[in-house]
Amino acid sequence: MLHGGVQTGTAAVAVHSPEASSVRYIALALVVAVGLLWGGLDAWRGLAEAGLVWFRSGLVAGPLAGVLGVLGAALLVDQTGVESLGPALTGGAAFTALVVMGTGGLGAALGRALPQPRADR
């Protein structure tokens, strides 16, 4: 859902301030940082099968972010119509799913490499 909100925000910035081209890269870096941190915390805290959780999350987040991005753009940015839903549910959803799975999985791998918290507290 974060990526759907970021898509809407970057679309709004692109419409209202076309000269602000670096916003898209900053927004993507924010999404990647959140995925890495969250995946790392999941594994560090000892969440069972953190990689599988992030895989399933990517499968759900991709289409959901596509729908939310189109809906947000239609309501808040411009007159985006139903014709934008197809590309959002194919290429856009695949990209979002890969971002979620990749960053969450990498974060989980990094989190497992960190010293684990003690369970006797």
PDB file of N, CA, C and O in Angstrom, residues 13-63:
ATOM      1  N   VAL A  13       3.110  15.213  -8.006  1.00  0.00           N
ATOM      2  CA  VAL A  13       4.255  16.114  -8.152  1.00  0.00           C
ATOM      3  C   VAL A  13       4.579  16.319  -9.629  1.00  0.00           C
ATOM      4  O   VAL A  13       4.884  17.432 -10.056  1.00  0.00           O
ATOM      5  N   ALA A  14       4.511  15.254 -10.425  1.00  0.00           N
ATOM      6  CA  ALA A  14       4.816  15.361 -11.855  1.00  0.00           C
ATOM      7  C   ALA A  14       3.822  16.270 -12.570  1.00  0.00           C
ATOM      8  O   ALA A  14       4.192  16.994 -13.494  1.00  0.00           O
ATOM      9  N   VAL A  15       2.567  16.253 -12.140  1.00  0.00           N
ATOM     10  CA  VAL A  15       1.555  17.100 -12.775  1.00  0.00           C
ATOM     11  C   VAL A  15       1.725  18.555 -12.358  1.00  0.00           C
ATOM     12  O   VAL A  15       1.651  19.459 -13.190  1.00  0.00           O
ATOM     13  N   HIS A  16       1.972  18.782 -11.080  1.00  0.00           N
ATOM     14  CA  HIS A  16       2.020  20.147 -10.570  1.00  0.00           C
ATOM     15  C   HIS A  16       3.402  20.789 -10.651  1.00  0.00           C
ATOM     16  O   HIS A  16       3.507  22.016 -10.682  1.00  0.00           O
ATOM     17  N   SER A  17       4.461  19.992 -10.682  1.00  0.00           N
ATOM     18  CA  SER A  17       5.827  20.513 -10.782  1.00  0.00           C
ATOM     19  C   SER A  17       6.643  19.610 -11.698  1.00  0.00           C
ATOM     20  O   SER A  17       7.436  18.786 -11.225  1.00  0.00           O
ATOM     21  N   PRO A  18       6.494  19.744 -13.000  1.00  0.00           N
ATOM     22  CA  PRO A  18       7.197  18.851 -13.918  1.00  0.00           C
ATOM     23  C   PRO A  18       8.720  18.943 -13.838  1.00  0.00           C
ATOM     24  O   PRO A  18       9.420  18.016 -14.216  1.00  0.00           O
ATOM     25  N   GLU A  19       9.248  20.027 -13.328  1.00  0.00           N
ATOM     26  CA  GLU A  19      10.702  20.179 -13.254  1.00  0.00           C
ATOM     27  C   GLU A  19      11.311  19.371 -12.105  1.00  0.00           C
ATOM     28  O   GLU A  19      12.524  19.193 -12.055  1.00  0.00           O
ATOM     29  N   ALA A  20      10.510  18.865 -11.198  1.00  0.00           N
ATOM     30  CA  ALA A  20      11.005  18.080 -10.060  1.00  0.00           C
ATOM     31  C   ALA A  20      11.111  16.617 -10.462  1.00  0.00           C
ATOM     32  O   ALA A  20      10.324  15.780 -10.068  1.00  0.00           O
ATOM     33  N   SER A  21      12.135  16.296 -11.259  1.00  0.00           N
ATOM     34  CA  SER A  21      12.267  14.942 -11.799  1.00  0.00           C
ATOM     35  C   SER A  21      12.901  13.960 -10.816  1.00  0.00           C
ATOM     36  O   SER A  21      12.752  12.751 -10.980  1.00  0.00           O
ATOM     37  N   SER A  22      13.585  14.425  -9.809  1.00  0.00           N
ATOM     38  CA  SER A  22      14.259  13.522  -8.880  1.00  0.00           C
ATOM     39  C   SER A  22      13.321  12.949  -7.821  1.00  0.00           C
ATOM     40  O   SER A  22      13.707  12.043  -7.088  1.00  0.00           O
ATOM     41  N   VAL A  23      12.087  13.423  -7.767  1.00  0.00           N
ATOM     42  CA  VAL A  23      11.143  12.958  -6.754  1.00  0.00           C
ATOM     43  C   VAL A  23      10.860  11.471  -6.928  1.00  0.00           C
ATOM     44  O   VAL A  23      10.742  10.734  -5.950  1.00  0.00           O
ATOM     45  N   ARG A  24      10.764  10.996  -8.144  1.00  0.00           N
ATOM     46  CA  ARG A  24      10.480   9.582  -8.405  1.00  0.00           C
ATOM     47  C   ARG A  24      11.578   8.690  -7.828  1.00  0.00           C
ATOM     48  O   ARG A  24      11.302   7.655  -7.229  1.00  0.00           O
ATOM     49  N   TYR A  25      12.839   9.082  -7.972  1.00  0.00           N
ATOM     50  CA  TYR A  25      13.947   8.286  -7.461  1.00  0.00           C
ATOM     51  C   TYR A  25      14.015   8.329  -5.939  1.00  0.00           C
ATOM     52  O   TYR A  25      14.322   7.328  -5.294  1.00  0.00           O
ATOM     53  N   ILE A  26      13.728   9.476  -5.380  1.00  0.00           N
ATOM     54  CA  ILE A  26      13.707   9.604  -3.919  1.00  0.00           C
ATOM     55  C   ILE A  26      12.580   8.752  -3.338  1.00  0.00           C
ATOM     56  O   ILE A  26      12.762   8.072  -2.317  1.00  0.00           O
ATOM     57  N   ALA A  27      11.431   8.746  -3.985  1.00  0.00           N
ATOM     58  CA  ALA A  27      10.299   7.955  -3.517  1.00  0.00           C
ATOM     59  C   ALA A  27      10.606   6.461  -3.598  1.00  0.00           C
ATOM     60  O   ALA A  27      10.278   5.695  -2.684  1.00  0.00           O
ATOM     61  N   LEU A  28      11.231   6.030  -4.687  1.00  0.00           N
ATOM     62  CA  LEU A  28      11.600   4.620  -4.815  1.00  0.00           C
ATOM     63  C   LEU A  28      12.627   4.233  -3.752  1.00  0.00           C
ATOM     64  O   LEU A  28      12.551   3.146  -3.168  1.00  0.00           O
ATOM     65  N   ALA A  29      13.574   5.118  -3.471  1.00  0.00           N
ATOM     66  CA  ALA A  29      14.553   4.849  -2.418  1.00  0.00           C
ATOM     67  C   ALA A  29      13.873   4.720  -1.059  1.00  0.00           C
ATOM     68  O   ALA A  29      14.265   3.884  -0.232  1.00  0.00           O
ATOM     69  N   LEU A  30      12.829   5.511  -0.817  1.00  0.00           N
ATOM     70  CA  LEU A  30      12.072   5.414   0.428  1.00  0.00           C
ATOM     71  C   LEU A  30      11.389   4.058   0.538  1.00  0.00           C
ATOM     72  O   LEU A  30      11.441   3.405   1.584  1.00  0.00           O
ATOM     73  N   VAL A  31      10.761   3.599  -0.540  1.00  0.00           N
ATOM     74  CA  VAL A  31      10.089   2.299  -0.530  1.00  0.00           C
ATOM     75  C   VAL A  31      11.095   1.176  -0.299  1.00  0.00           C
ATOM     76  O   VAL A  31      10.846   0.247   0.477  1.00  0.00           O
ATOM     77  N   VAL A  32      12.250   1.252  -0.954  1.00  0.00           N
ATOM     78  CA  VAL A  32      13.296   0.237  -0.779  1.00  0.00           C
ATOM     79  C   VAL A  32      13.813   0.247   0.661  1.00  0.00           C
ATOM     80  O   VAL A  32      13.990  -0.816   1.272  1.00  0.00           O
ATOM     81  N   ALA A  33      14.024   1.419   1.224  1.00  0.00           N
ATOM     82  CA  ALA A  33      14.522   1.513   2.597  1.00  0.00           C
ATOM     83  C   ALA A  33      13.524   0.926   3.587  1.00  0.00           C
ATOM     84  O   ALA A  33      13.919   0.215   4.523  1.00  0.00           O
ATOM     85  N   VAL A  34      12.243   1.198   3.383  1.00  0.00           N
ATOM     86  CA  VAL A  34      11.221   0.646   4.280  1.00  0.00           C
ATOM     87  C   VAL A  34      11.196  -0.876   4.179  1.00  0.00           C
ATOM     88  O   VAL A  34      11.127  -1.575   5.198  1.00  0.00           O
ATOM     89  N   GLY A  35      11.279  -1.421   2.973  1.00  0.00           N
ATOM     90  CA  GLY A  35      11.295  -2.871   2.799  1.00  0.00           C
ATOM     91  C   GLY A  35      12.506  -3.525   3.433  1.00  0.00           C
ATOM     92  O   GLY A  35      12.392  -4.572   4.093  1.00  0.00           O
ATOM     93  N   LEU A  36      13.670  -2.934   3.250  1.00  0.00           N
ATOM     94  CA  LEU A  36      14.887  -3.478   3.862  1.00  0.00           C
ATOM     95  C   LEU A  36      14.808  -3.458   5.387  1.00  0.00           C
ATOM     96  O   LEU A  36      15.138  -4.439   6.054  1.00  0.00           O
ATOM     97  N   LEU A  37      14.365  -2.344   5.931  1.00  0.00           N
ATOM     98  CA  LEU A  37      14.280  -2.208   7.383  1.00  0.00           C
ATOM     99  C   LEU A  37      13.251  -3.163   7.967  1.00  0.00           C
ATOM    100  O   LEU A  37      13.516  -3.864   8.949  1.00  0.00           O
ATOM    101  N   TRP A  38      12.081  -3.230   7.354  1.00  0.00           N
ATOM    102  CA  TRP A  38      11.016  -4.083   7.862  1.00  0.00           C
ATOM    103  C   TRP A  38      11.395  -5.562   7.746  1.00  0.00           C
ATOM    104  O   TRP A  38      11.188  -6.345   8.681  1.00  0.00           O
ATOM    105  N   GLY A  39      11.950  -5.956   6.605  1.00  0.00           N
ATOM    106  CA  GLY A  39      12.393  -7.338   6.442  1.00  0.00           C
ATOM    107  C   GLY A  39      13.494  -7.693   7.425  1.00  0.00           C
ATOM    108  O   GLY A  39      13.522  -8.797   7.982  1.00  0.00           O
ATOM    109  N   GLY A  40      14.414  -6.765   7.637  1.00  0.00           N
ATOM    110  CA  GLY A  40      15.481  -6.999   8.600  1.00  0.00           C
ATOM    111  C   GLY A  40      14.965  -7.154  10.015  1.00  0.00           C
ATOM    112  O   GLY A  40      15.416  -8.027  10.768  1.00  0.00           O
ATOM    113  N   LEU A  41      14.002  -6.325  10.391  1.00  0.00           N
ATOM    114  CA  LEU A  41      13.425  -6.437  11.733  1.00  0.00           C
ATOM    115  C   LEU A  41      12.652  -7.732  11.913  1.00  0.00           C
ATOM    116  O   LEU A  41      12.682  -8.337  12.984  1.00  0.00           O
ATOM    117  N   ASP A  42      11.951  -8.162  10.869  1.00  0.00           N
ATOM    118  CA  ASP A  42      11.221  -9.433  10.951  1.00  0.00           C
ATOM    119  C   ASP A  42      12.163 -10.590  11.243  1.00  0.00           C
ATOM    120  O   ASP A  42      11.898 -11.418  12.116  1.00  0.00           O
ATOM    121  N   ALA A  43      13.252 -10.677  10.502  1.00  0.00           N
ATOM    122  CA  ALA A  43      14.198 -11.768  10.700  1.00  0.00           C
ATOM    123  C   ALA A  43      14.964 -11.609  12.004  1.00  0.00           C
ATOM    124  O   ALA A  43      15.226 -12.596  12.696  1.00  0.00           O
ATOM    125  N   TRP A  44      15.311 -10.397  12.357  1.00  0.00           N
ATOM    126  CA  TRP A  44      16.064 -10.155  13.587  1.00  0.00           C
ATOM    127  C   TRP A  44      15.253 -10.555  14.812  1.00  0.00           C
ATOM    128  O   TRP A  44      15.780 -11.103  15.772  1.00  0.00           O
ATOM    129  N   ARG A  45      13.936 -10.303  14.764  1.00  0.00           N
ATOM    130  CA  ARG A  45      13.061 -10.675  15.880  1.00  0.00           C
ATOM    131  C   ARG A  45      12.719 -12.158  15.879  1.00  0.00           C
ATOM    132  O   ARG A  45      12.080 -12.650  16.794  1.00  0.00           O
ATOM    133  N   GLY A  46      13.106 -12.877  14.827  1.00  0.00           N
ATOM    134  CA  GLY A  46      12.904 -14.314  14.786  1.00  0.00           C
ATOM    135  C   GLY A  46      11.574 -14.746  14.194  1.00  0.00           C
ATOM    136  O   GLY A  46      11.068 -15.811  14.537  1.00  0.00           O
ATOM    137  N   LEU A  47      11.004 -13.964  13.306  1.00  0.00           N
ATOM    138  CA  LEU A  47       9.758 -14.342  12.642  1.00  0.00           C
ATOM    139  C   LEU A  47       9.987 -15.614  11.835  1.00  0.00           C
ATOM    140  O   LEU A  47      10.901 -15.682  11.015  1.00  0.00           O
ATOM    141  N   ALA A  48       9.178 -16.607  12.073  1.00  0.00           N
ATOM    142  CA  ALA A  48       9.322 -17.880  11.367  1.00  0.00           C
ATOM    143  C   ALA A  48       9.001 -17.680   9.887  1.00  0.00           C
ATOM    144  O   ALA A  48       8.001 -17.056   9.535  1.00  0.00           O
ATOM    145  N   GLU A  49       9.858 -18.199   9.043  1.00  0.00           N
ATOM    146  CA  GLU A  49       9.690 -18.144   7.591  1.00  0.00           C
ATOM    147  C   GLU A  49       9.486 -16.715   7.089  1.00  0.00           C
ATOM    148  O   GLU A  49       8.548 -16.418   6.343  1.00  0.00           O
ATOM    149  N   ALA A  50      10.368 -15.821   7.461  1.00  0.00           N
ATOM    150  CA  ALA A  50      10.253 -14.421   7.052  1.00  0.00           C
ATOM    151  C   ALA A  50      10.311 -14.271   5.536  1.00  0.00           C
ATOM    152  O   ALA A  50       9.601 -13.442   4.966  1.00  0.00           O
ATOM    153  N   GLY A  51      11.113 -15.082   4.865  1.00  0.00           N
ATOM    154  CA  GLY A  51      11.200 -14.999   3.408  1.00  0.00           C
ATOM    155  C   GLY A  51       9.892 -15.356   2.739  1.00  0.00           C
ATOM    156  O   GLY A  51       9.468 -14.698   1.778  1.00  0.00           O
ATOM    157  N   LEU A  52       9.212 -16.380   3.235  1.00  0.00           N
ATOM    158  CA  LEU A  52       7.924 -16.781   2.675  1.00  0.00           C
ATOM    159  C   LEU A  52       6.857 -15.723   2.933  1.00  0.00           C
ATOM    160  O   LEU A  52       6.000 -15.468   2.081  1.00  0.00           O
ATOM    161  N   VAL A  53       6.926 -15.108   4.091  1.00  0.00           N
ATOM    162  CA  VAL A  53       5.982 -14.025   4.409  1.00  0.00           C
ATOM    163  C   VAL A  53       6.152 -12.879   3.418  1.00  0.00           C
ATOM    164  O   VAL A  53       5.176 -12.327   2.907  1.00  0.00           O
ATOM    165  N   TRP A  54       7.393 -12.530   3.105  1.00  0.00           N
ATOM    166  CA  TRP A  54       7.640 -11.437   2.171  1.00  0.00           C
ATOM    167  C   TRP A  54       7.282 -11.826   0.749  1.00  0.00           C
ATOM    168  O   TRP A  54       6.839 -10.985  -0.034  1.00  0.00           O
ATOM    169  N   PHE A  55       7.425 -13.097   0.388  1.00  0.00           N
ATOM    170  CA  PHE A  55       7.000 -13.559  -0.934  1.00  0.00           C
ATOM    171  C   PHE A  55       5.493 -13.405  -1.079  1.00  0.00           C
ATOM    172  O   PHE A  55       5.003 -12.858  -2.067  1.00  0.00           O
ATOM    173  N   ARG A  56       4.754 -13.861  -0.094  1.00  0.00           N
ATOM    174  CA  ARG A  56       3.289 -13.726  -0.130  1.00  0.00           C
ATOM    175  C   ARG A  56       2.865 -12.260  -0.094  1.00  0.00           C
ATOM    176  O   ARG A  56       1.896 -11.880  -0.750  1.00  0.00           O
ATOM    177  N   SER A  57       3.585 -11.467   0.664  1.00  0.00           N
ATOM    178  CA  SER A  57       3.269 -10.034   0.723  1.00  0.00           C
ATOM    179  C   SER A  57       3.438  -9.376  -0.631  1.00  0.00           C
ATOM    180  O   SER A  57       2.648  -8.518  -1.018  1.00  0.00           O
ATOM    181  N   GLY A  58       4.466  -9.769  -1.361  1.00  0.00           N
ATOM    182  CA  GLY A  58       4.676  -9.228  -2.699  1.00  0.00           C
ATOM    183  C   GLY A  58       3.563  -9.608  -3.653  1.00  0.00           C
ATOM    184  O   GLY A  58       3.125  -8.805  -4.477  1.00  0.00           O
ATOM    185  N   LEU A  59       3.086 -10.854  -3.546  1.00  0.00           N
ATOM    186  CA  LEU A  59       1.989 -11.298  -4.407  1.00  0.00           C
ATOM    187  C   LEU A  59       0.703 -10.523  -4.139  1.00  0.00           C
ATOM    188  O   LEU A  59      -0.089 -10.284  -5.043  1.00  0.00           O
ATOM    189  N   VAL A  60       0.485 -10.127  -2.903  1.00  0.00           N
ATOM    190  CA  VAL A  60      -0.705  -9.347  -2.557  1.00  0.00           C
ATOM    191  C   VAL A  60      -0.489  -7.865  -2.851  1.00  0.00           C
ATOM    192  O   VAL A  60      -1.377  -7.185  -3.371  1.00  0.00           O
ATOM    193  N   ALA A  61       0.690  -7.366  -2.542  1.00  0.00           N
ATOM    194  CA  ALA A  61       0.960  -5.935  -2.669  1.00  0.00           C
ATOM    195  C   ALA A  61       0.991  -5.458  -4.113  1.00  0.00           C
ATOM    196  O   ALA A  61       0.606  -4.325  -4.396  1.00  0.00           O
ATOM    197  N   GLY A  62       1.440  -6.307  -5.034  1.00  0.00           N
ATOM    198  CA  GLY A  62       1.539  -5.889  -6.435  1.00  0.00           C
ATOM    199  C   GLY A  62       0.209  -5.437  -7.012  1.00  0.00           C
ATOM    200  O   GLY A  62       0.050  -4.268  -7.388  1.00  0.00           O
ATOM    201  N   PRO A  63      -0.784  -6.319  -7.080  1.00  0.00           N
ATOM    202  CA  PRO A  63      -2.073  -5.893  -7.627  1.00  0.00           C
ATOM    203  C   PRO A  63      -2.765  -4.831  -6.781  1.00  0.00           C
ATOM    204  O   PRO A  63      -3.411  -3.919  -7.309  1.00  0.00           O
TER     205      PRO A  63
END
